[in-house]
PDB file of C-alpha atoms in Angstrom:
ATOM      1  CA  MET A   1      15.320   9.952  -5.843  1.00  0.00           C
ATOM      2  CA  ALA A   2      17.549   8.907  -2.973  1.00  0.00           C
ATOM      3  CA  LEU A   3      16.894   9.435   0.706  1.00  0.00           C
ATOM      4  CA  THR A   4      19.302  11.584   2.661  1.00  0.00           C
ATOM      5  CA  ASN A   5      20.957   9.980   5.675  1.00  0.00           C
ATOM      6  CA  SER A   6      18.743  11.989   8.003  1.00  0.00           C
ATOM      7  CA  GLN A   7      15.575  10.889   6.154  1.00  0.00           C
ATOM      8  CA  TYR A   8      16.679   7.255   6.359  1.00  0.00           C
ATOM      9  CA  ASP A   9      17.429   7.632  10.077  1.00  0.00           C
ATOM     10  CA  GLU A  10      14.011   9.211  10.661  1.00  0.00           C
ATOM     11  CA  ILE A  11      12.268   6.271   9.011  1.00  0.00           C
ATOM     12  CA  MET A  12      14.282   3.722  10.990  1.00  0.00           C
ATOM     13  CA  HIS A  13      13.617   5.662  14.197  1.00  0.00           C
ATOM     14  CA  ASP A  14       9.906   5.533  13.436  1.00  0.00           C
ATOM     15  CA  TYR A  15      10.107   1.755  13.020  1.00  0.00           C
ATOM     16  CA  GLU A  16      11.829   1.512  16.406  1.00  0.00           C
ATOM     17  CA  LYS A  17       9.079   3.641  17.959  1.00  0.00           C
ATOM     18  CA  ARG A  18       6.447   1.332  16.497  1.00  0.00           C
ATOM     19  CA  ARG A  19       8.200  -1.769  17.842  1.00  0.00           C
ATOM     20  CA  THR A  20       8.553  -0.145  21.272  1.00  0.00           C
ATOM     21  CA  PHE A  21       4.874   0.792  21.265  1.00  0.00           C
ATOM     22  CA  HIS A  22       3.789  -2.761  20.475  1.00  0.00           C
ATOM     23  CA  ARG A  23       6.211  -4.262  23.021  1.00  0.00           C
ATOM     24  CA  ASN A  24       4.807  -1.983  25.719  1.00  0.00           C
ATOM     25  CA  GLU A  25       1.286  -2.815  24.597  1.00  0.00           C
ATOM     26  CA  LEU A  26       2.063  -6.543  24.895  1.00  0.00           C
ATOM     27  CA  ASN A  27       3.673  -6.116  28.321  1.00  0.00           C
ATOM     28  CA  MET A  28       0.536  -4.341  29.563  1.00  0.00           C
ATOM     29  CA  LYS A  29      -1.613  -7.196  28.286  1.00  0.00           C
ATOM     30  CA  ILE A  30       0.622  -9.774  29.951  1.00  0.00           C
ATOM     31  CA  LYS A  31       0.392  -7.879  33.259  1.00  0.00           C
ATOM     32  CA  GLU A  32      -3.386  -7.726  32.887  1.00  0.00           C
ATOM     33  CA  ILE A  33      -3.619 -11.479  32.315  1.00  0.00           C
ATOM     34  CA  GLU A  34      -1.229 -12.373  35.131  1.00  0.00           C
ATOM     35  CA  ASP A  35      -3.221 -10.193  37.539  1.00  0.00           C
ATOM     36  CA  HIS A  36      -6.701 -11.357  36.522  1.00  0.00           C
ATOM     37  CA  VAL A  37      -6.405 -14.941  35.254  1.00  0.00           C
ATOM     38  CA  PRO A  38      -5.721 -17.346  38.154  1.00  0.00           C
ATOM     39  CA  GLY A  39      -2.883 -19.774  37.498  1.00  0.00           C
ATOM     40  CA  TYR A  40      -1.518 -17.981  34.425  1.00  0.00           C
ATOM     41  CA  LEU A  41       1.451 -16.403  36.246  1.00  0.00           C
ATOM     42  CA  ASP A  42       2.392 -19.762  37.751  1.00  0.00           C
ATOM     43  CA  LEU A  43       2.403 -21.363  34.316  1.00  0.00           C
ATOM     44  CA  SER A  44       4.518 -18.525  32.892  1.00  0.00           C
ATOM     45  CA  GLN A  45       7.058 -18.900  35.670  1.00  0.00           C
ATOM     46  CA  SER A  46       7.128 -22.667  35.248  1.00  0.00           C
ATOM     47  CA  THR A  47       8.643 -22.433  31.768  1.00  0.00           C
ATOM     48  CA  GLY A  48      11.888 -21.078  33.204  1.00  0.00           C
ATOM     49  CA  SER A  49      12.116 -23.764  35.876  1.00  0.00           C
ATOM     50  CA  ILE A  50      11.278 -26.513  33.363  1.00  0.00           C
ATOM     51  CA  SER A  51      14.064 -25.370  31.013  1.00  0.00           C
ATOM     52  CA  ALA A  52      16.554 -24.961  33.877  1.00  0.00           C
ATOM     53  CA  ASP A  53      15.737 -28.394  35.297  1.00  0.00           C
ATOM     54  CA  PHE A  54      16.079 -29.976  31.857  1.00  0.00           C
ATOM     55  CA  GLY A  55      19.492 -28.347  31.421  1.00  0.00           C
ATOM     56  CA  ARG A  56      20.707 -29.540  34.837  1.00  0.00           C
ATOM     57  CA  ARG A  57      19.655 -33.103  34.105  1.00  0.00           C
ATOM     58  CA  LEU A  58      21.566 -33.040  30.823  1.00  0.00           C
ATOM     59  CA  LEU A  59      24.676 -31.698  32.600  1.00  0.00           C
ATOM     60  CA  HIS A  60      24.468 -34.539  35.114  1.00  0.00           C
ATOM     61  CA  GLY A  61      24.641 -37.058  32.320  1.00  0.00           C
ATOM     62  CA  GLU A  62      21.020 -38.047  32.164  1.00  0.00           C
ATOM     63  CA  LYS A  63      20.077 -39.182  28.662  1.00  0.00           C
ATOM     64  CA  LEU A  64      17.110 -37.125  27.594  1.00  0.00           C
ATOM     65  CA  LYS A  65      15.548 -36.604  24.213  1.00  0.00           C
ATOM     66  CA  ARG A  66      15.764 -32.926  23.346  1.00  0.00           C
ATOM     67  CA  GLY A  67      12.298 -33.136  21.841  1.00  0.00           C
ATOM     68  CA  ARG A  68      11.078 -33.853  25.363  1.00  0.00           C
ATOM     69  CA  LEU A  69      11.766 -30.252  26.415  1.00  0.00           C
ATOM     70  CA  HIS A  70       9.808 -29.013  23.432  1.00  0.00           C
ATOM     71  CA  ASP A  71       6.880 -31.253  24.418  1.00  0.00           C
ATOM     72  CA  LEU A  72       6.955 -30.013  28.019  1.00  0.00           C
ATOM     73  CA  LEU A  73       6.975 -26.354  26.984  1.00  0.00           C
ATOM     74  CA  LYS A  74       4.277 -26.970  24.382  1.00  0.00           C
ATOM     75  CA  ASP A  75       2.096 -28.505  27.069  1.00  0.00           C
ATOM     76  CA  VAL A  76       2.507 -25.358  29.199  1.00  0.00           C
ATOM     77  CA  SER A  77       1.621 -23.196  26.189  1.00  0.00           C
ATOM     78  CA  ILE A  78      -1.542 -25.210  25.564  1.00  0.00           C
ATOM     79  CA  LYS A  79      -2.579 -24.836  29.200  1.00  0.00           C
ATOM     80  CA  LYS A  80      -1.974 -21.078  29.074  1.00  0.00           C
ATOM     81  CA  LYS A  81      -4.154 -20.727  25.981  1.00  0.00           C
ATOM     82  CA  GLN A  82      -6.834 -22.814  27.664  1.00  0.00           C
ATOM     83  CA  LEU A  83      -6.806 -20.464  30.657  1.00  0.00           C
ATOM     84  CA  LEU A  84      -7.122 -17.483  28.316  1.00  0.00           C
ATOM     85  CA  LYS A  85     -10.055 -19.087  26.551  1.00  0.00           C
ATOM     86  CA  GLU A  86     -11.805 -19.923  29.813  1.00  0.00           C
ATOM     87  CA  ALA A  87     -11.349 -16.314  30.932  1.00  0.00           C
ATOM     88  CA  GLY A  88     -12.955 -15.026  27.737  1.00  0.00           C
ATOM     89  CA  TYR A  89      -9.811 -13.903  25.891  1.00  0.00           C
ATOM     90  CA  PRO A  90      -8.982 -14.873  22.276  1.00  0.00           C
ATOM     91  CA  ASP A  91      -6.142 -17.370  21.763  1.00  0.00           C
ATOM     92  CA  ASP A  92      -3.950 -14.743  20.113  1.00  0.00           C
ATOM     93  CA  TYR A  93      -4.518 -12.052  22.745  1.00  0.00           C
ATOM     94  CA  LEU A  94      -0.887 -12.215  23.825  1.00  0.00           C
ATOM     95  CA  ASP A  95       0.618 -12.534  20.374  1.00  0.00           C
ATOM     96  CA  MET A  96       2.922  -9.682  19.369  1.00  0.00           C
ATOM     97  CA  LYS A  97       1.132  -7.239  17.075  1.00  0.00           C
ATOM     98  CA  TYR A  98       2.796  -5.406  14.175  1.00  0.00           C
ATOM     99  CA  ASP A  99       1.788  -2.557  11.888  1.00  0.00           C
ATOM    100  CA  CYS A 100       3.430  -4.527   9.078  1.00  0.00           C
ATOM    101  CA  PRO A 101       3.102  -8.304   9.456  1.00  0.00           C
ATOM    102  CA  ILE A 102       5.523  -8.823   6.561  1.00  0.00           C
ATOM    103  CA  CYS A 103       8.667  -7.296   8.115  1.00  0.00           C
ATOM    104  CA  HIS A 104       7.481  -7.144  11.756  1.00  0.00           C
ATOM    105  CA  ASP A 105       8.089  -3.377  11.738  1.00  0.00           C
ATOM    106  CA  THR A 106      11.788  -3.666  10.939  1.00  0.00           C
ATOM    107  CA  GLY A 107      11.565  -2.251   7.410  1.00  0.00           C
ATOM    108  CA  TYR A 108      13.429  -5.216   5.952  1.00  0.00           C
ATOM    109  CA  VAL A 109      12.737  -8.766   4.839  1.00  0.00           C
ATOM    110  CA  GLY A 110      16.163 -10.350   4.940  1.00  0.00           C
ATOM    111  CA  SER A 111      18.430  -7.836   3.240  1.00  0.00           C
ATOM    112  CA  GLU A 112      15.658  -6.393   1.053  1.00  0.00           C
ATOM    113  CA  LYS A 113      13.587  -3.333   1.901  1.00  0.00           C
ATOM    114  CA  CYS A 114      10.023  -4.272   2.775  1.00  0.00           C
ATOM    115  CA  SER A 115       7.193  -2.876   0.661  1.00  0.00           C
ATOM    116  CA  CYS A 116       6.130  -0.740   3.638  1.00  0.00           C
ATOM    117  CA  PHE A 117       9.631   0.811   3.707  1.00  0.00           C
ATOM    118  CA  LYS A 118       9.421   1.533  -0.023  1.00  0.00           C
ATOM    119  CA  GLN A 119       6.077   3.238   0.518  1.00  0.00           C
ATOM    120  CA  ARG A 120       7.569   5.372   3.298  1.00  0.00           C
ATOM    121  CA  ILE A 121      10.304   6.457   0.915  1.00  0.00           C
ATOM    122  CA  ILE A 122       7.663   7.396  -1.650  1.00  0.00           C
ATOM    123  CA  ASP A 123       5.643   9.301   0.943  1.00  0.00           C
ATOM    124  CA  ARG A 124       8.702  11.297   1.992  1.00  0.00           C
ATOM    125  CA  LEU A 125      10.190  11.999  -1.402  1.00  0.00           C
ATOM    126  CA  TYR A 126       6.971  12.764  -3.228  1.00  0.00           C
ATOM    127  CA  ALA A 127       4.920  14.844  -0.855  1.00  0.00           C
ATOM    128  CA  GLN A 128       2.651  15.874  -3.724  1.00  0.00           C
ATOM    129  CA  SER A 129       1.664  12.233  -4.220  1.00  0.00           C
ATOM    130  CA  ASN A 130      -0.270  12.403  -0.915  1.00  0.00           C
ATOM    131  CA  ILE A 131      -1.924   9.048  -1.522  1.00  0.00           C
ATOM    132  CA  ARG A 132      -2.475   8.215   2.157  1.00  0.00           C
ATOM    133  CA  LYS A 133      -4.471  11.403   2.648  1.00  0.00           C
ATOM    134  CA  LEU A 134      -6.492  10.810  -0.501  1.00  0.00           C
ATOM    135  CA  THR A 135      -7.598   7.329   0.608  1.00  0.00           C
ATOM    136  CA  GLU A 136      -9.280   8.833   3.670  1.00  0.00           C
ATOM    137  CA  ALA A 137     -11.784  10.580   1.415  1.00  0.00           C
ATOM    138  CA  ALA A 138     -12.053   7.964  -1.348  1.00  0.00           C
ATOM    139  CA  ASN A 139     -12.450   4.259  -0.636  1.00  0.00           C
ATOM    140  CA  PHE A 140     -14.902   1.471  -1.365  1.00  0.00           C
ATOM    141  CA  ASP A 141     -16.491   1.787   2.092  1.00  0.00           C
ATOM    142  CA  ILE A 142     -17.980   5.176   1.216  1.00  0.00           C
ATOM    143  CA  MET A 143     -18.703   4.473  -2.443  1.00  0.00           C
ATOM    144  CA  SER A 144     -22.247   5.308  -3.564  1.00  0.00           C
ATOM    145  CA  GLU A 145     -24.327   4.859  -6.722  1.00  0.00           C
ATOM    146  CA  GLU A 146     -26.786   7.642  -5.896  1.00  0.00           C
ATOM    147  CA  TYR A 147     -25.453  10.048  -8.528  1.00  0.00           C
ATOM    148  CA  TYR A 148     -25.807   7.596 -11.428  1.00  0.00           C
ATOM    149  CA  SER A 149     -28.770   6.280 -13.397  1.00  0.00           C
ATOM    150  CA  GLY A 150     -29.496   4.402 -16.594  1.00  0.00           C
ATOM    151  CA  GLU A 151     -26.518   3.843 -18.887  1.00  0.00           C
ATOM    152  CA  ASP A 152     -24.289   5.939 -16.610  1.00  0.00           C
ATOM    153  CA  LEU A 153     -25.049   3.587 -13.706  1.00  0.00           C
ATOM    154  CA  GLU A 154     -24.263   0.509 -15.800  1.00  0.00           C
ATOM    155  CA  ARG A 155     -20.938   2.002 -16.823  1.00  0.00           C
ATOM    156  CA  PHE A 156     -20.111   2.855 -13.232  1.00  0.00           C
ATOM    157  CA  ARG A 157     -20.939  -0.659 -12.045  1.00  0.00           C
ATOM    158  CA  GLY A 158     -18.797  -2.087 -14.839  1.00  0.00           C
ATOM    159  CA  ALA A 159     -15.903   0.152 -13.793  1.00  0.00           C
ATOM    160  CA  VAL A 160     -16.305  -1.003 -10.184  1.00  0.00           C
ATOM    161  CA  ARG A 161     -16.217  -4.649 -11.292  1.00  0.00           C
ATOM    162  CA  ASN A 162     -13.076  -3.975 -13.315  1.00  0.00           C
ATOM    163  CA  SER A 163     -11.552  -2.191 -10.334  1.00  0.00           C
ATOM    164  CA  LYS A 164     -12.147  -5.176  -8.067  1.00  0.00           C
ATOM    165  CA  ASP A 165     -10.827  -7.564 -10.714  1.00  0.00           C
ATOM    166  CA  PHE A 166      -7.724  -5.364 -10.894  1.00  0.00           C
ATOM    167  CA  ILE A 167      -7.229  -5.731  -7.127  1.00  0.00           C
ATOM    168  CA  ASN A 168      -7.848  -9.494  -7.109  1.00  0.00           C
ATOM    169  CA  ASN A 169      -5.440 -10.101 -10.011  1.00  0.00           C
ATOM    170  CA  PHE A 170      -2.836  -7.536  -9.000  1.00  0.00           C
ATOM    171  CA  GLU A 171      -0.199 -10.012  -7.847  1.00  0.00           C
ATOM    172  CA  SER A 172      -0.691 -12.523 -10.653  1.00  0.00           C
ATOM    173  CA  SER A 173      -1.356 -10.748 -13.948  1.00  0.00           C
ATOM    174  CA  TYR A 174      -0.055  -7.168 -13.441  1.00  0.00           C
ATOM    175  CA  PRO A 175      -3.234  -5.494 -14.765  1.00  0.00           C
ATOM    176  CA  ASN A 176      -3.565  -1.929 -16.072  1.00  0.00           C
ATOM    177  CA  LEU A 177      -6.602   0.351 -16.185  1.00  0.00           C
ATOM    178  CA  PHE A 178      -7.534   3.323 -18.351  1.00  0.00           C
ATOM    179  CA  PHE A 179     -10.448   5.298 -16.873  1.00  0.00           C
ATOM    180  CA  TYR A 180     -11.840   7.845 -19.306  1.00  0.00           C
ATOM    181  CA  GLY A 181     -14.989   9.930 -19.728  1.00  0.00           C
ATOM    182  CA  THR A 182     -16.659  13.153 -18.749  1.00  0.00           C
ATOM    183  CA  VAL A 183     -15.535  15.394 -15.898  1.00  0.00           C
ATOM    184  CA  GLY A 184     -16.469  14.453 -12.332  1.00  0.00           C
ATOM    185  CA  THR A 185     -17.860  10.968 -12.977  1.00  0.00           C
ATOM    186  CA  GLY A 186     -15.703   9.006 -10.529  1.00  0.00           C
ATOM    187  CA  LYS A 187     -12.514   8.193 -12.431  1.00  0.00           C
ATOM    188  CA  SER A 188     -10.111   9.605  -9.853  1.00  0.00           C
ATOM    189  CA  PHE A 189     -12.296   8.295  -7.026  1.00  0.00           C
ATOM    190  CA  LEU A 190     -12.071   4.713  -8.283  1.00  0.00           C
ATOM    191  CA  SER A 191      -8.318   4.957  -8.837  1.00  0.00           C
ATOM    192  CA  VAL A 192      -7.830   6.021  -5.203  1.00  0.00           C
ATOM    193  CA  CYS A 193     -10.193   3.268  -3.979  1.00  0.00           C
ATOM    194  CA  ILE A 194      -7.957   0.779  -5.762  1.00  0.00           C
ATOM    195  CA  ALA A 195      -4.838   2.427  -4.344  1.00  0.00           C
ATOM    196  CA  LYS A 196      -6.108   1.962  -0.781  1.00  0.00           C
ATOM    197  CA  GLU A 197      -6.662  -1.765  -1.297  1.00  0.00           C
ATOM    198  CA  ILE A 198      -3.242  -2.181  -2.895  1.00  0.00           C
ATOM    199  CA  LEU A 199      -1.576  -0.249  -0.057  1.00  0.00           C
ATOM    200  CA  ASP A 200      -3.429  -2.299   2.558  1.00  0.00           C
ATOM    201  CA  ALA A 201      -2.172  -5.467   0.855  1.00  0.00           C
ATOM    202  CA  GLY A 202       1.412  -4.316   1.452  1.00  0.00           C
ATOM    203  CA  HIS A 203       2.321  -2.905  -1.950  1.00  0.00           C
ATOM    204  CA  SER A 204       3.817   0.470  -2.860  1.00  0.00           C
ATOM    205  CA  VAL A 205       1.728   3.085  -4.678  1.00  0.00           C
ATOM    206  CA  LEU A 206       2.864   6.296  -6.338  1.00  0.00           C
ATOM    207  CA  TYR A 207       0.103   8.757  -7.251  1.00  0.00           C
ATOM    208  CA  PHE A 208       0.593  11.850  -9.404  1.00  0.00           C
ATOM    209  CA  SER A 209      -1.654  14.279 -11.144  1.00  0.00           C
ATOM    210  CA  ALA A 210      -0.399  14.574 -14.727  1.00  0.00           C
ATOM    211  CA  VAL A 211       0.360  18.237 -14.065  1.00  0.00           C
ATOM    212  CA  SER A 212       2.619  17.549 -11.060  1.00  0.00           C
ATOM    213  CA  LEU A 213       4.290  14.523 -12.653  1.00  0.00           C
ATOM    214  CA  PHE A 214       5.359  16.243 -15.858  1.00  0.00           C
ATOM    215  CA  SER A 215       6.261  19.408 -13.980  1.00  0.00           C
ATOM    216  CA  LEU A 216       8.614  17.360 -11.803  1.00  0.00           C
ATOM    217  CA  LEU A 217      10.089  15.623 -14.856  1.00  0.00           C
ATOM    218  CA  GLN A 218      10.583  18.910 -16.680  1.00  0.00           C
ATOM    219  CA  THR A 219      12.214  20.562 -13.670  1.00  0.00           C
ATOM    220  CA  ASN A 220      14.813  17.824 -13.469  1.00  0.00           C
ATOM    221  CA  SER A 221      15.244  17.420 -17.228  1.00  0.00           C
ATOM    222  CA  PHE A 222      16.506  20.942 -17.869  1.00  0.00           C
ATOM    223  CA  ASP A 223      19.057  21.089 -15.059  1.00  0.00           C
ATOM    224  CA  PHE A 224      22.159  19.009 -15.797  1.00  0.00           C
ATOM    225  CA  LYS A 225      23.037  19.175 -12.097  1.00  0.00           C
ATOM    226  CA  LYS A 226      19.923  17.100 -11.406  1.00  0.00           C
ATOM    227  CA  ALA A 227      20.755  14.232 -13.740  1.00  0.00           C
ATOM    228  CA  ASP A 228      21.081  11.790 -10.840  1.00  0.00           C
ATOM    229  CA  GLU A 229      17.766  12.938  -9.393  1.00  0.00           C
ATOM    230  CA  LEU A 230      16.076  12.509 -12.775  1.00  0.00           C
ATOM    231  CA  ASN A 231      17.421   8.967 -13.179  1.00  0.00           C
ATOM    232  CA  ALA A 232      16.324   8.116  -9.639  1.00  0.00           C
ATOM    233  CA  LEU A 233      12.857   9.566 -10.341  1.00  0.00           C
ATOM    234  CA  TYR A 234      12.528   7.407 -13.435  1.00  0.00           C
ATOM    235  CA  GLU A 235      13.527   4.334 -11.444  1.00  0.00           C
ATOM    236  CA  ASP A 236      10.840   5.114  -8.864  1.00  0.00           C
ATOM    237  CA  LEU A 237       8.267   5.600 -11.623  1.00  0.00           C
ATOM    238  CA  TYR A 238       9.283   2.312 -13.237  1.00  0.00           C
ATOM    239  CA  ASN A 239       9.526   0.201 -10.093  1.00  0.00           C
ATOM    240  CA  THR A 240       6.723   1.220  -7.741  1.00  0.00           C
ATOM    241  CA  ASP A 241       4.156  -1.589  -7.602  1.00  0.00           C
ATOM    242  CA  LEU A 242       1.326   0.674  -8.753  1.00  0.00           C
ATOM    243  CA  LEU A 243       1.629   4.021 -10.531  1.00  0.00           C
ATOM    244  CA  ILE A 244      -1.437   6.231 -10.908  1.00  0.00           C
ATOM    245  CA  ILE A 245      -1.371   9.110 -13.411  1.00  0.00           C
ATOM    246  CA  ASP A 246      -4.463  11.190 -12.783  1.00  0.00           C
ATOM    247  CA  ASP A 247      -6.077  13.634 -15.229  1.00  0.00           C
ATOM    248  CA  LEU A 248      -3.825  12.923 -18.189  1.00  0.00           C
ATOM    249  CA  GLY A 249      -4.175  15.729 -20.709  1.00  0.00           C
ATOM    250  CA  THR A 250      -4.473  18.564 -18.190  1.00  0.00           C
ATOM    251  CA  GLU A 251      -0.705  19.089 -18.196  1.00  0.00           C
ATOM    252  CA  HIS A 252       1.139  21.338 -20.617  1.00  0.00           C
ATOM    253  CA  ILE A 253       1.992  18.927 -23.427  1.00  0.00           C
ATOM    254  CA  THR A 254       5.447  19.476 -24.922  1.00  0.00           C
ATOM    255  CA  ASN A 255       7.783  17.692 -27.297  1.00  0.00           C
ATOM    256  CA  ASN A 256       9.529  16.328 -24.195  1.00  0.00           C
ATOM    257  CA  SER A 257       6.455  15.153 -22.292  1.00  0.00           C
ATOM    258  CA  ILE A 258       5.243  12.868 -25.096  1.00  0.00           C
ATOM    259  CA  PRO A 259       8.345  10.611 -25.162  1.00  0.00           C
ATOM    260  CA  GLN A 260       8.462  10.788 -21.352  1.00  0.00           C
ATOM    261  CA  LEU A 261       4.925   9.395 -21.167  1.00  0.00           C
ATOM    262  CA  PHE A 262       5.661   6.646 -23.678  1.00  0.00           C
ATOM    263  CA  ARG A 263       8.883   5.736 -21.889  1.00  0.00           C
ATOM    264  CA  CYS A 264       7.087   5.466 -18.571  1.00  0.00           C
ATOM    265  CA  ILE A 265       4.188   3.385 -19.911  1.00  0.00           C
ATOM    266  CA  ASN A 266       6.413   1.107 -21.964  1.00  0.00           C
ATOM    267  CA  GLU A 267       9.034   0.521 -19.284  1.00  0.00           C
ATOM    268  CA  ARG A 268       6.417  -0.407 -16.707  1.00  0.00           C
ATOM    269  CA  LEU A 269       4.897  -2.898 -19.132  1.00  0.00           C
ATOM    270  CA  ILE A 270       8.314  -4.465 -19.662  1.00  0.00           C
ATOM    271  CA  ARG A 271       8.861  -4.706 -15.898  1.00  0.00           C
ATOM    272  CA  ASN A 272       5.386  -6.157 -15.229  1.00  0.00           C
ATOM    273  CA  LYS A 273       4.295  -3.179 -13.131  1.00  0.00           C
ATOM    274  CA  SER A 274       0.661  -2.067 -12.991  1.00  0.00           C
ATOM    275  CA  THR A 275      -0.478   1.401 -14.017  1.00  0.00           C
ATOM    276  CA  ILE A 276      -3.778   3.293 -13.810  1.00  0.00           C
ATOM    277  CA  ILE A 277      -4.410   6.312 -16.027  1.00  0.00           C
ATOM    278  CA  THR A 278      -7.419   8.597 -15.680  1.00  0.00           C
ATOM    279  CA  THR A 279      -8.366  11.189 -18.281  1.00  0.00           C
ATOM    280  CA  ASN A 280     -11.276  13.162 -19.654  1.00  0.00           C
ATOM    281  CA  PHE A 281     -10.167  12.226 -23.166  1.00  0.00           C
ATOM    282  CA  SER A 282     -10.932   9.201 -25.325  1.00  0.00           C
ATOM    283  CA  LEU A 283      -8.257   6.903 -26.701  1.00  0.00           C
ATOM    284  CA  GLU A 284      -8.572   8.646 -30.064  1.00  0.00           C
ATOM    285  CA  ASP A 285      -7.931  11.973 -28.340  1.00  0.00           C
ATOM    286  CA  VAL A 286      -4.869  10.478 -26.646  1.00  0.00           C
ATOM    287  CA  LYS A 287      -3.632   9.307 -30.039  1.00  0.00           C
ATOM    288  CA  SER A 288      -3.867  12.812 -31.516  1.00  0.00           C
ATOM    289  CA  MET A 289      -2.530  14.585 -28.423  1.00  0.00           C
ATOM    290  CA  TYR A 290       0.423  12.298 -27.700  1.00  0.00           C
ATOM    291  CA  SER A 291       1.189   9.720 -30.368  1.00  0.00           C
ATOM    292  CA  GLU A 292      -0.025   6.511 -31.935  1.00  0.00           C
ATOM    293  CA  ARG A 293       2.681   4.654 -30.004  1.00  0.00           C
ATOM    294  CA  VAL A 294       1.205   5.831 -26.689  1.00  0.00           C
ATOM    295  CA  SER A 295      -2.398   5.039 -27.626  1.00  0.00           C
ATOM    296  CA  SER A 296      -1.357   1.667 -29.048  1.00  0.00           C
ATOM    297  CA  ARG A 297       0.331   0.617 -25.818  1.00  0.00           C
ATOM    298  CA  ILE A 298      -2.763   1.609 -23.856  1.00  0.00           C
ATOM    299  CA  ALA A 299      -5.206  -0.076 -26.257  1.00  0.00           C
ATOM    300  CA  SER A 300      -3.196  -3.308 -26.232  1.00  0.00           C
ATOM    301  CA  ASN A 301      -2.365  -3.573 -22.543  1.00  0.00           C
ATOM    302  CA  TYR A 302      -4.984  -1.652 -20.531  1.00  0.00           C
ATOM    303  CA  LYS A 303      -8.570  -2.435 -19.601  1.00  0.00           C
ATOM    304  CA  LEU A 304     -10.591   0.510 -20.920  1.00  0.00           C
ATOM    305  CA  CYS A 305     -13.347   1.797 -18.632  1.00  0.00           C
ATOM    306  CA  LYS A 306     -15.628   4.600 -19.734  1.00  0.00           C
ATOM    307  CA  LEU A 307     -17.598   6.621 -17.190  1.00  0.00           C
ATOM    308  CA  SER A 308     -20.299   9.139 -17.991  1.00  0.00           C
ATOM    309  CA  GLY A 309     -22.936  11.274 -16.343  1.00  0.00           C
ATOM    310  CA  ASN A 310     -23.236  14.500 -14.398  1.00  0.00           C
ATOM    311  CA  ASP A 311     -20.326  16.153 -12.626  1.00  0.00           C
ATOM    312  CA  ILE A 312     -20.645  14.612  -9.145  1.00  0.00           C
ATOM    313  CA  ARG A 313     -18.430  17.248  -7.568  1.00  0.00           C
ATOM    314  CA  MET A 314     -20.759  19.977  -8.802  1.00  0.00           C
ATOM    315  CA  LEU A 315     -23.832  18.050  -7.635  1.00  0.00           C
ATOM    316  CA  LYS A 316     -22.348  17.689  -4.163  1.00  0.00           C
ATOM    317  CA  LYS A 317     -21.548  21.399  -4.034  1.00  0.00           C
ATOM    318  CA  LEU A 318     -25.126  22.235  -4.964  1.00  0.00           C
ATOM    319  CA  GLN A 319     -26.478  19.836  -2.344  1.00  0.00           C
ATOM    320  CA  TYR A 320     -24.220  21.343   0.289  1.00  0.00           C
ATOM    321  CA  LYS A 321     -25.211  24.869  -0.712  1.00  0.00           C
ATOM    322  CA  ASN A 322     -28.932  24.056  -0.685  1.00  0.00           C
ATOM    323  CA  GLY A 323     -28.568  22.169   2.562  1.00  0.00           C
ATOM    324  CA  LYS A 324     -27.219  25.273   4.248  1.00  0.00           C
TER     325      LYS A 324
END
């Protein structure tokens, strides 16, 4: 689904705001250092005079190796870093900071959109995806084993190991995960934990509940005026670095949704794009509900992770209620 001109301009304006913020932040740090670190301002000012003097000498016919200027300026830089260190500042204190170190907050790497730009497009076009908000409440930092025991705990630990393997191998082997099992046992939680790590690594993530995904597909499928939007939606589904389909089987299954699911799964496999599916149903259930083609693709290309136990959401509600 394409951005409007105004949406594109808003994103680019936001990048400019970020660059301005970091430039101002750097200028404040430079002023702080020049005011409080003796000799630093003199060294900073000397770089201009060194370059100007070198240029004048060249103009007057003096034969100088151009590498000499580089050596002189490098020497000044080393002295400046030494002053910073002696004053208790880290060496990189005056390095320019960026929200995205890949594109330096420009949105582009060469002529290609940066992964952070692609994620901004996703965030704007698919408000229901809401993955950034979800990662605030579900990430590995707040993960707990307290609601599991026995075989349920072993399954949870195995799913966590598979989740971390997924993250570690994401850029090399394009892994896929199929979380299945009883309601409220951590399937969606783990998928969002993974999403946060993948986002933080600079990749794009598109997250849909099965209900919202197939509703969006159906809405566009039955309106010929939205053919372009439907094609663009499919391209986004096929090309985002990680697609998460949460709670598969809770949507209204139709004759259209079954081939749509197969098409999405199959095309992403062909394009070497990773997918996570969570569901309360087993692979056999998926086979009977959708098709053997769908279950076969999952069985052959996804790591299957079963979770079991009590409904953690219900346990938390009871704890909260009793705590009050």
